[in-house]
Coordinates of C-alpha atoms in Angstrom, one line a residue:
W19 CA 102.4 153.4 101.6
D20 CA 103.9 152.9 98.1
D21 CA 105.3 156.5 97.7
D22 CA 109.0 156.4 98.3
R23 CA 109.0 160.1 99.4
Y24 CA 107.0 159.2 102.4
N25 CA 107.9 155.6 103.2
R26 CA 111.6 155.1 103.5
S27 CA 112.7 152.2 105.6
T28 CA 113.1 154.3 108.8
Q29 CA 109.9 156.3 108.3
P30 CA 106.5 155.4 109.6
V31 CA 104.2 153.8 107.0
V32 CA 101.6 156.3 105.9
G33 CA 98.7 156.4 103.4
V34 CA 97.1 153.3 104.8
S35 CA 93.4 153.0 105.6
W36 CA 92.2 151.5 108.9
Y37 CA 91.2 148.3 107.0
E38 CA 94.7 148.0 105.5
A39 CA 96.2 148.5 108.9
M40 CA 94.0 145.8 110.4
A41 CA 95.0 143.5 107.5
Y42 CA 98.6 144.2 108.2
C43 CA 98.1 143.2 111.9
A44 CA 96.5 139.9 110.9
W45 CA 99.4 139.2 108.5
L46 CA 102.0 140.1 111.0
T47 CA 100.4 137.9 113.6
G48 CA 100.8 134.9 111.2
V49 CA 104.4 135.8 110.4
W50 CA 105.4 136.2 114.0
R51 CA 103.6 133.0 115.1
G52 CA 105.3 131.2 112.2
A53 CA 108.7 132.5 113.3
N54 CA 108.0 131.7 117.0
E55 CA 108.2 135.4 117.9
I56 CA 104.9 135.2 119.6
G57 CA 102.9 132.2 120.9
A58 CA 99.6 130.9 119.5
D59 CA 97.8 132.6 122.3
W60 CA 99.1 136.1 121.3
G61 CA 98.1 138.4 118.5
V62 CA 99.0 141.7 116.8
R63 CA 96.4 144.5 116.5
L64 CA 96.0 148.3 116.6
P65 CA 95.9 149.8 120.1
T66 CA 92.7 151.1 121.7
E67 CA 92.7 154.8 122.4
Q68 CA 93.1 154.0 126.1
E69 CA 96.2 151.8 125.5
W70 CA 97.7 154.4 123.3
M71 CA 97.1 157.1 126.0
W72 CA 98.6 154.9 128.7
V73 CA 101.9 154.6 126.8
A74 CA 102.0 158.3 125.7
A75 CA 100.9 159.9 129.0
G76 CA 102.1 157.3 131.5
A77 CA 100.8 156.8 135.0
A78 CA 101.8 160.4 135.7
G79 CA 99.4 161.7 133.0
R80 CA 102.1 163.6 131.1
T81 CA 100.9 166.2 128.6
Y82 CA 103.4 165.1 126.0
A83 CA 105.2 161.7 125.7
W84 CA 108.4 163.3 127.3
G85 CA 106.8 165.5 129.9
D86 CA 104.5 168.5 130.5
A87 CA 106.2 171.3 128.6
F88 CA 106.2 171.6 124.8
D89 CA 109.6 171.6 123.2
A90 CA 109.8 171.9 119.4
A91 CA 113.1 170.0 119.4
R92 CA 111.3 166.9 120.7
A93 CA 108.6 166.3 118.0
N94 CA 108.0 166.6 114.3
S95 CA 105.2 169.2 114.5
A96 CA 104.2 172.4 112.7
E97 CA 106.8 174.2 114.7
S98 CA 109.6 172.1 113.0
K99 CA 108.5 173.4 109.6
L100 CA 109.6 170.2 107.9
G101 CA 106.2 169.5 106.3
Q102 CA 106.6 165.8 106.0
P103 CA 107.0 162.6 108.1
T104 CA 110.5 162.0 109.4
P105 CA 112.5 158.9 110.3
V106 CA 111.8 157.3 113.7
H107 CA 114.4 158.3 116.3
M108 CA 115.0 161.7 114.6
Y109 CA 113.7 163.3 117.8
P110 CA 115.4 161.3 120.6
G111 CA 114.2 163.7 123.3
G112 CA 110.6 163.1 122.4
A113 CA 110.5 159.5 123.4
T114 CA 108.7 158.3 126.5
P115 CA 110.8 157.9 129.6
A116 CA 112.2 154.4 130.0
A117 CA 110.5 152.5 132.8
A118 CA 111.4 149.3 134.6
G119 CA 111.1 146.6 132.0
H120 CA 109.8 148.9 129.3
P121 CA 112.0 150.7 126.7
P122 CA 111.2 154.2 125.5
V123 CA 108.5 154.6 122.8
W124 CA 109.3 157.0 120.0
D125 CA 107.2 159.4 118.0
L126 CA 104.0 159.3 120.0
C127 CA 103.6 163.1 119.7
G128 CA 103.9 164.4 116.2
N129 CA 105.1 162.9 112.9
V130 CA 101.9 161.0 111.9
W131 CA 98.5 160.4 113.3
E132 CA 98.1 156.7 114.3
W133 CA 95.0 154.6 113.9
T134 CA 93.3 153.0 116.9
I135 CA 90.5 150.5 117.2
T136 CA 88.4 152.9 119.3
E137 CA 85.2 154.2 117.6
S138 CA 84.8 158.0 117.7
G139 CA 81.0 157.9 117.9
R140 CA 80.6 159.6 114.6
Y141 CA 79.1 157.0 112.2
D142 CA 81.7 154.2 112.0
W143 CA 84.7 156.5 112.2
L144 CA 87.7 155.7 114.5
W145 CA 90.1 157.8 116.6
L146 CA 93.6 158.6 115.4
K147 CA 96.2 159.7 118.0
G148 CA 99.5 161.5 118.2
G149 CA 99.3 164.5 115.9
A150 CA 101.2 164.9 112.7
F151 CA 104.0 166.9 111.1
Y152 CA 101.6 169.7 110.4
S153 CA 99.9 169.7 113.8
D154 CA 100.7 172.5 116.3
A155 CA 101.8 172.1 119.9
D156 CA 98.2 171.6 121.1
D157 CA 97.5 168.9 118.5
V158 CA 100.5 166.8 119.4
K159 CA 99.5 166.5 123.1
A160 CA 98.9 163.0 124.3
A161 CA 95.2 163.8 124.7
A162 CA 94.8 165.1 121.2
R163 CA 92.8 163.1 118.7
V164 CA 91.0 163.3 115.4
D165 CA 88.6 160.9 113.9
G166 CA 88.9 159.3 110.5
Y167 CA 86.8 157.2 108.2
P168 CA 88.2 153.7 108.1
G169 CA 88.3 153.5 104.3
L170 CA 90.2 156.7 103.8
R171 CA 94.0 157.0 103.3
N172 CA 96.0 160.1 104.2
L173 CA 99.7 160.9 103.9
S174 CA 99.6 161.9 107.6
W175 CA 97.9 158.8 108.9
G176 CA 99.9 155.7 109.9
L177 CA 99.8 152.9 112.4
R178 CA 101.4 151.5 115.5
V179 CA 100.8 147.9 116.7
V180 CA 100.4 146.2 120.0
V181 CA 101.0 142.6 120.8
V182 CA 98.4 141.2 123.3
P183 CA 97.0 137.9 124.5
I184 CA 94.2 136.7 122.3
F185 CA 91.6 137.2 125.0
R186 CA 92.4 141.0 124.7
M187 CA 92.2 141.1 120.9
S188 CA 88.8 142.9 120.7
P189 CA 88.3 146.5 121.8
G190 CA 85.7 145.6 124.4
S191 CA 87.9 143.1 126.2

């Protein structure tokens, strides 16, 4: 997260452990509440794997955030041969379709793996979703996932946050 080559202002934050991502969510909750961006009954956290999938695949169950056919022009994947994270919005065709009341969501397939709060079942590891800049077409599918140890950092691991009512703050809720 502190390497300028990977964390320019328009790029996803990478190199953060799950614990650091969770601490960021707690900090952001306080900041947004203090600025009246969210109410006292709302909080910021990492998504569950199911929440992440719902946004990426939609009700139609898309294979990729944009549809069912892979297109290298829509995602920062191995096929792009860039070898590093790219700025958000660099692949406008890769965003989810806009839906009534919901704007498109960018970079769900490719660019960086994103932490979730869903345990993988292997020790205390958690699922990461989305694929990364080095992942091939199969590994940037909405259903693709890898698990990671929550204390590790990786230059291809980042985060995405959700804002939810407090009664939904825990994964089992």
